[in-house]
Structures are given as structure tokens and as C-alpha cells.
């Protein structure tokens, strides 16, 4: 959620059927409803270095349909008087419901490859993805889960808060330690803003957000 330039209310969509009839990705003990993560988002630009503290919590996950959702809380946003909470929906890249090609949100295939290739764990997959979007890859036992997170609305502030949710995040989740890395994409914002998160409540305890009612 970088500084506002433009806004978009494009909803996430579940697409297509699975011609290969593959099973969904296996659940990870560190990626489930109630799991929380904490870290930073680097929002630096040519004028200054800046990073926001960020908390994320998973609210729901449906591996069969490649879907998850959650909240994101940015804590030290200079232009906001309070932490800024957004609700996001995510697409899990499984080759069944979603591929590595976004196909919306102003992201071209070239944009997709530029962002996915930032993740070292994507390198072994890149050739197949460039061929067919990764539809024939078997990701069921891959030690990383790739996702897109799209913020849908502000939870506790108005749209005049000075931030934008027009873009989305390319996300890579490590199944081994629960760490998350991501890059924010919005053609009207600073490129490659990096999100870095670590799990903070293995076993779903020891961390909680401020109390806000979701719509």
C-alpha cells in the first residue's frame, strides 16, 4: 500500500477448470487461517529511503480453489495518524486455478517475469513458465508457494488516507520456515517495493492485531 497515485477496485477472480485433474497444493502448517507474520515493506524512492513495519494475518484459505485472504497492517506510515489496515484476497499459483501469468491489474507477461524472476526459488521453474505459464508444472511438493495478493479495501481508514491499493503483490512463501518475500507492482508507484515477513505465531498463538471489524 504505497503512497496513492491511482485507485482500482478490480476484484480477484477464480478462473477455469483443471484439464490435468491435479490435486491442490498440500497445506503447510505455517500457512493457515489465524497465522500471522511480521516484517517490513521497503517503500524507498529516488528521493529517500523508507520502510514501513507491516503485520499480516491469514483470515481464510481454500487450497482447492487456490484462494486465501487476510489483513495487512502498516504501522509507521508517515501520512497516517493510525496504523492502516487493508483487507486482501490472494491467488495461489497451482497450475490449476492460477498460473504465473496474471492477466489483469495492468500486469503484462513481461511484468510477471520481471517480478517472479526476483525470487531465487523461481529460477528452476522459469523455463517452463516462459513456455506455458507453468500449467504443466507439478508444484504439489515444491518447497515454495507462489501467490498474488490484491488489497480490496481499507478496513479502518477512508480512501482519502493518502495511500493506494491499486497494485498487487507477487509473493513467495517458504514451506520450511514460513518466511514470506514479495514485490509490489503498480505501474504508478515506485518499482519493486520489497515485502519481507517472518511467521510470529507458530501454533496460532502469541500475536494479535488490533480489533477491527471486517466488512
XYZ file of C-alpha atoms in Angstrom:
215
model
C 0.000 0.000 0.000
C 2.353 2.753 -1.185
C 1.537 6.429 -1.480
C -1.612 6.986 -3.533
C -1.392 7.742 -7.220
C -4.404 5.908 -8.652
C -7.077 3.583 -7.311
C -8.621 0.366 -8.565
C -11.482 -1.781 -7.304
C -10.810 -4.733 -9.620
C -11.890 -7.897 -7.764
C -9.918 -11.116 -7.686
C -11.418 -13.920 -9.750
C -11.283 -17.705 -9.702
C -10.647 -18.962 -13.197
C -11.009 -22.034 -15.293
C -11.075 -25.761 -14.739
C -8.193 -28.158 -14.456
C -7.598 -30.132 -17.666
C -4.890 -32.178 -15.922
C -7.114 -33.057 -12.914
C -4.323 -32.452 -10.443
C -4.649 -32.322 -6.686
C -4.363 -28.966 -4.897
C -1.158 -27.913 -3.232
C -0.596 -29.572 0.161
C -1.365 -27.437 3.212
C 1.568 -26.016 5.119
C 1.491 -25.893 8.898
C 2.672 -22.298 8.601
C 0.086 -21.130 6.061
C -3.377 -21.359 7.528
C -6.212 -19.306 8.961
C -5.045 -17.389 12.018
C -1.364 -17.480 11.108
C 0.359 -14.117 11.494
C 3.508 -12.642 10.018
C 5.517 -9.532 10.787
C 8.195 -7.628 8.905
C 8.718 -4.634 6.655
C 7.835 -3.183 3.283
C 10.523 -1.091 1.644
C 8.856 1.920 0.041
C 12.019 3.834 -0.817
C 12.168 6.021 -3.888
C 14.763 8.206 -5.573
C 14.216 10.954 -3.009
C 14.518 8.997 0.253
C 14.953 5.651 1.947
C 11.854 4.477 3.792
C 10.439 1.237 5.184
C 7.158 0.556 6.955
C 6.605 -2.062 9.627
C 3.970 -4.486 8.397
C 1.831 -7.181 10.038
C -0.146 -9.718 8.026
C -2.713 -12.222 9.224
C -4.322 -15.011 7.210
C -8.106 -14.933 7.635
C -9.045 -17.850 5.403
C -7.608 -20.297 2.881
C -9.148 -22.656 0.307
C -6.460 -24.707 -1.398
C -8.937 -26.497 -3.639
C -9.741 -23.215 -5.363
C -6.328 -21.587 -4.934
C -7.742 -18.850 -2.713
C -6.738 -17.157 0.505
C -7.475 -13.854 2.181
C -6.223 -11.804 5.067
C -5.433 -8.414 6.523
C -2.351 -6.240 6.233
C -1.438 -3.611 8.797
C 1.116 -0.880 8.031
C 2.307 0.688 11.267
C 4.611 3.667 10.778
C 3.042 5.320 7.742
C 4.171 8.983 7.804
C 0.960 10.496 6.416
C -1.397 8.469 8.638
C -2.352 9.130 12.259
C -3.162 5.477 12.885
C -1.968 2.099 11.618
C -3.540 1.459 8.205
C -5.375 -1.850 7.821
C -6.368 -3.325 4.467
C -8.211 -6.496 3.533
C -6.662 -8.507 0.712
C -7.537 -11.557 -1.353
C -4.934 -13.867 -2.809
C -4.432 -16.263 -5.684
C -2.273 -19.348 -5.126
C -0.283 -20.300 -8.227
C -1.033 -24.011 -8.527
C -1.319 -24.535 -12.305
C -4.951 -25.482 -11.749
C -6.760 -22.326 -10.715
C -4.000 -19.805 -11.411
C -0.759 -19.734 -13.360
C 2.252 -17.448 -13.081
C 0.696 -15.154 -15.677
C -1.535 -12.564 -14.019
C -3.610 -11.439 -17.000
C -5.123 -8.401 -15.219
C -4.343 -5.494 -12.893
C -2.299 -3.855 -15.687
C 0.373 -6.574 -15.466
C 1.772 -7.912 -18.734
C 3.574 -11.219 -19.085
C 6.816 -9.256 -19.200
C 5.906 -7.621 -15.888
C 5.151 -11.051 -14.455
C 8.510 -12.488 -15.477
C 10.415 -9.465 -14.213
C 8.850 -9.856 -10.788
C 8.833 -13.647 -10.446
C 12.473 -13.790 -11.505
C 13.356 -11.674 -8.461
C 12.761 -14.779 -6.328
C 15.727 -17.218 -6.372
C 13.289 -20.090 -5.782
C 11.617 -19.309 -9.114
C 14.754 -19.933 -11.156
C 14.256 -23.737 -11.614
C 10.740 -23.083 -12.920
C 11.421 -20.190 -15.229
C 11.914 -22.114 -18.471
C 8.619 -23.973 -18.172
C 6.775 -20.824 -17.097
C 8.041 -18.926 -20.121
C 6.733 -21.792 -22.251
C 3.183 -22.160 -20.937
C 2.781 -20.111 -17.767
C 3.710 -23.158 -15.687
C 0.454 -25.008 -16.315
C 2.235 -28.347 -16.653
C 4.458 -27.901 -13.612
C 3.788 -30.146 -10.638
C 4.058 -27.750 -7.707
C 2.450 -30.089 -5.152
C 5.773 -30.900 -3.470
C 7.681 -27.747 -4.304
C 9.171 -26.186 -1.130
C 7.809 -22.744 -2.023
C 4.298 -21.479 -2.712
C 3.870 -18.567 -5.122
C 0.910 -16.227 -4.776
C -0.553 -12.874 -5.727
C -2.131 -10.700 -3.034
C -4.549 -7.949 -4.079
C -5.746 -5.457 -1.489
C -9.503 -4.932 -1.817
C -10.408 -2.176 0.634
C -9.292 -0.149 3.634
C -10.608 -1.515 6.921
C -10.096 1.331 9.391
C -9.432 4.442 7.300
C -11.075 6.156 4.356
C -9.896 6.200 0.775
C -8.581 9.720 1.402
C -5.827 8.378 3.664
C -3.113 9.173 1.109
C -2.301 5.541 0.234
C -3.189 3.487 -2.812
C -4.289 -0.141 -3.119
C -4.340 -0.067 -6.911
C -1.475 -2.533 -7.279
C -0.823 -6.057 -6.013
C 1.936 -8.194 -4.537
C 3.892 -11.023 -6.128
C 4.521 -13.306 -3.144
C 6.767 -16.268 -2.384
C 6.139 -18.358 0.760
C 8.721 -20.782 2.162
C 7.091 -24.005 3.346
C 10.094 -24.815 5.527
C 10.248 -21.757 7.786
C 7.122 -19.745 6.948
C 9.014 -16.717 5.694
C 7.418 -14.556 3.025
C 9.010 -12.294 0.463
C 7.138 -10.201 -2.035
C 7.306 -7.359 -4.533
C 4.607 -4.751 -5.000
C 3.552 -3.982 -8.555
C 1.772 -0.808 -9.579
C 2.879 0.974 -12.764
C 2.216 4.288 -10.999
C 4.299 3.526 -7.892
C 8.000 3.013 -7.183
C 9.022 -0.341 -8.710
C 9.964 -3.493 -6.817
C 8.935 -2.379 -3.326
C 10.026 -5.388 -1.295
C 7.901 -7.084 1.352
C 9.758 -9.254 3.894
C 7.831 -11.149 6.567
C 8.508 -13.867 9.116
C 5.997 -16.002 10.956
C 5.435 -14.790 14.502
C 2.899 -17.223 15.934
C 3.705 -20.791 15.046
C 0.854 -22.749 16.528
C -1.510 -19.774 16.046
C -0.726 -18.060 19.355
C 1.193 -15.157 20.807
C 0.177 -12.398 18.372
C -2.957 -10.472 17.609
C -3.960 -7.470 15.532
C -5.796 -4.504 16.867
C -9.507 -5.294 16.827
C -11.213 -4.159 13.613
C -14.440 -5.432 12.126
C -14.112 -6.596 8.529
C -16.865 -5.749 6.065
